[in-house]
Amino acid sequence: EDKVVQSPLSLVVHEGDTVTLNCSYEVTNFRSLLWYKQEKKAPTFLFMLTSSGIEKKSGRLSSILDKKELSSILNITATQTGDSAIYLCAVGAQGAQKLVFGQGTRLTINP
Amino acid sequence: DGGITQSPKYLFRKEGQNVTLSCEQNLNHDAMYWYRQDPGQGLRLIYYSQIVNDFQKGDIAEGYSVSREKKESFPLTVTSAQKNPTAFYLCASSARASGSVYEQYFGPGTRLTVT
């Protein structure tokens, strides 16, 4: 059975800190890994990763995939209170019509 | 304004009643999905549809039913057979049926409370 595990489940840091969120997966015929940010309601798309070792970057957020380790990290530098959210990781398999989601990491940034 | 709408935002029902959650998209996406979110459990797939008049069960389909009569609409019915219906329900869509290649876009969700 395909599985996605995120860690930590919860993280509290101070504004300005750098955080690293982890996502590991067990998926037959891996195709893609996606990161979403969920603040109050609708998850919003952040990144899709398909190739190992290639960093995707958007402002203070960046993510990289390691297919050898079956994992991905999401980095957020110089965190702001607006980064407080649940971060979801999802994985898709070749030929699959659906994504498998992890439990999410609840990130809280204190001023 | 393209997007996915879900209604209502909040829904309260008595135990034993069926309830239908609405999901509409104007993105011209082929595929649509229903997820359930409980605290600490991420998103779990209930049903998905790749094309009109076709849908498949997800991981937790028991106690739920769907229809896909129009491309834009994918309503979810929570039946009285669903043992723990209180949850946050999210609808999503993606451009093509291969959800692993195209990102999914989410609606704002419906919070259902059954007492």
mmCIF file of C-alpha atoms in Angstrom, chain A residues 54-99:
data_model
loop_
_atom_site.group_PDB
_atom_site.id
_atom_site.type_symbol
_atom_site.label_atom_id
_atom_site.label_comp_id
_atom_site.label_asym_id
_atom_site.label_seq_id
_atom_site.Cartn_x
_atom_site.Cartn_y
_atom_site.Cartn_z
ATOM 1 C CA ILE A 54 16.752 19.691 -8.675
ATOM 2 C CA GLU A 55 15.736 22.416 -6.248
ATOM 3 C CA LYS A 56 12.524 24.310 -6.786
ATOM 4 C CA LYS A 57 12.401 27.768 -5.283
ATOM 5 C CA SER A 58 9.774 30.405 -4.694
ATOM 6 C CA GLY A 59 10.824 33.358 -2.594
ATOM 7 C CA ARG A 60 11.793 32.087 0.847
ATOM 8 C CA LEU A 61 10.484 28.594 0.155
ATOM 9 C CA SER A 62 12.457 25.866 -1.535
ATOM 10 C CA SER A 63 12.112 22.140 -1.955
ATOM 11 C CA ILE A 64 14.181 19.261 -3.236
ATOM 12 C CA LEU A 65 13.547 15.616 -3.968
ATOM 13 C CA ASP A 66 15.859 12.712 -3.161
ATOM 14 C CA LYS A 67 14.650 9.628 -5.016
ATOM 15 C CA LYS A 68 17.412 7.490 -3.553
ATOM 16 C CA GLU A 69 16.250 8.270 -0.019
ATOM 17 C CA LEU A 70 12.567 8.324 -1.093
ATOM 18 C CA SER A 71 12.104 11.692 0.514
ATOM 19 C CA SER A 72 11.741 15.411 0.054
ATOM 20 C CA ILE A 73 12.361 18.455 2.215
ATOM 21 C CA LEU A 74 10.633 21.814 2.243
ATOM 22 C CA ASN A 75 12.749 24.683 3.556
ATOM 23 C CA ILE A 76 11.434 28.034 4.676
ATOM 24 C CA THR A 77 13.992 30.716 5.493
ATOM 25 C CA ALA A 78 13.435 33.927 7.476
ATOM 26 C CA THR A 79 10.013 32.694 8.584
ATOM 27 C CA GLN A 80 7.133 35.127 9.056
ATOM 28 C CA THR A 81 3.882 34.762 10.985
ATOM 29 C CA GLY A 82 2.120 34.409 7.651
ATOM 30 C CA ASP A 83 3.967 31.123 7.098
ATOM 31 C CA SER A 84 1.921 29.566 9.901
ATOM 32 C CA ALA A 85 -0.090 26.804 8.243
ATOM 33 C CA ILE A 86 -0.386 23.082 7.730
ATOM 34 C CA TYR A 87 2.042 21.899 5.060
ATOM 35 C CA LEU A 88 0.885 18.851 3.132
ATOM 36 C CA CYS A 89 2.987 16.493 1.079
ATOM 37 C CA ALA A 90 1.404 14.262 -1.576
ATOM 38 C CA VAL A 91 2.808 11.650 -3.917
ATOM 39 C CA GLY A 92 1.559 10.369 -7.260
ATOM 40 C CA ALA A 93 2.439 7.124 -8.990
ATOM 41 C CA GLN A 94 2.898 6.422 -12.688
ATOM 42 C CA GLY A 95 -0.442 5.884 -14.336
ATOM 43 C CA ALA A 96 -2.338 6.585 -11.142
ATOM 44 C CA GLN A 97 -5.317 8.882 -11.155
ATOM 45 C CA LYS A 98 -4.922 9.975 -7.569
ATOM 46 C CA LEU A 99 -2.491 11.438 -5.047
#
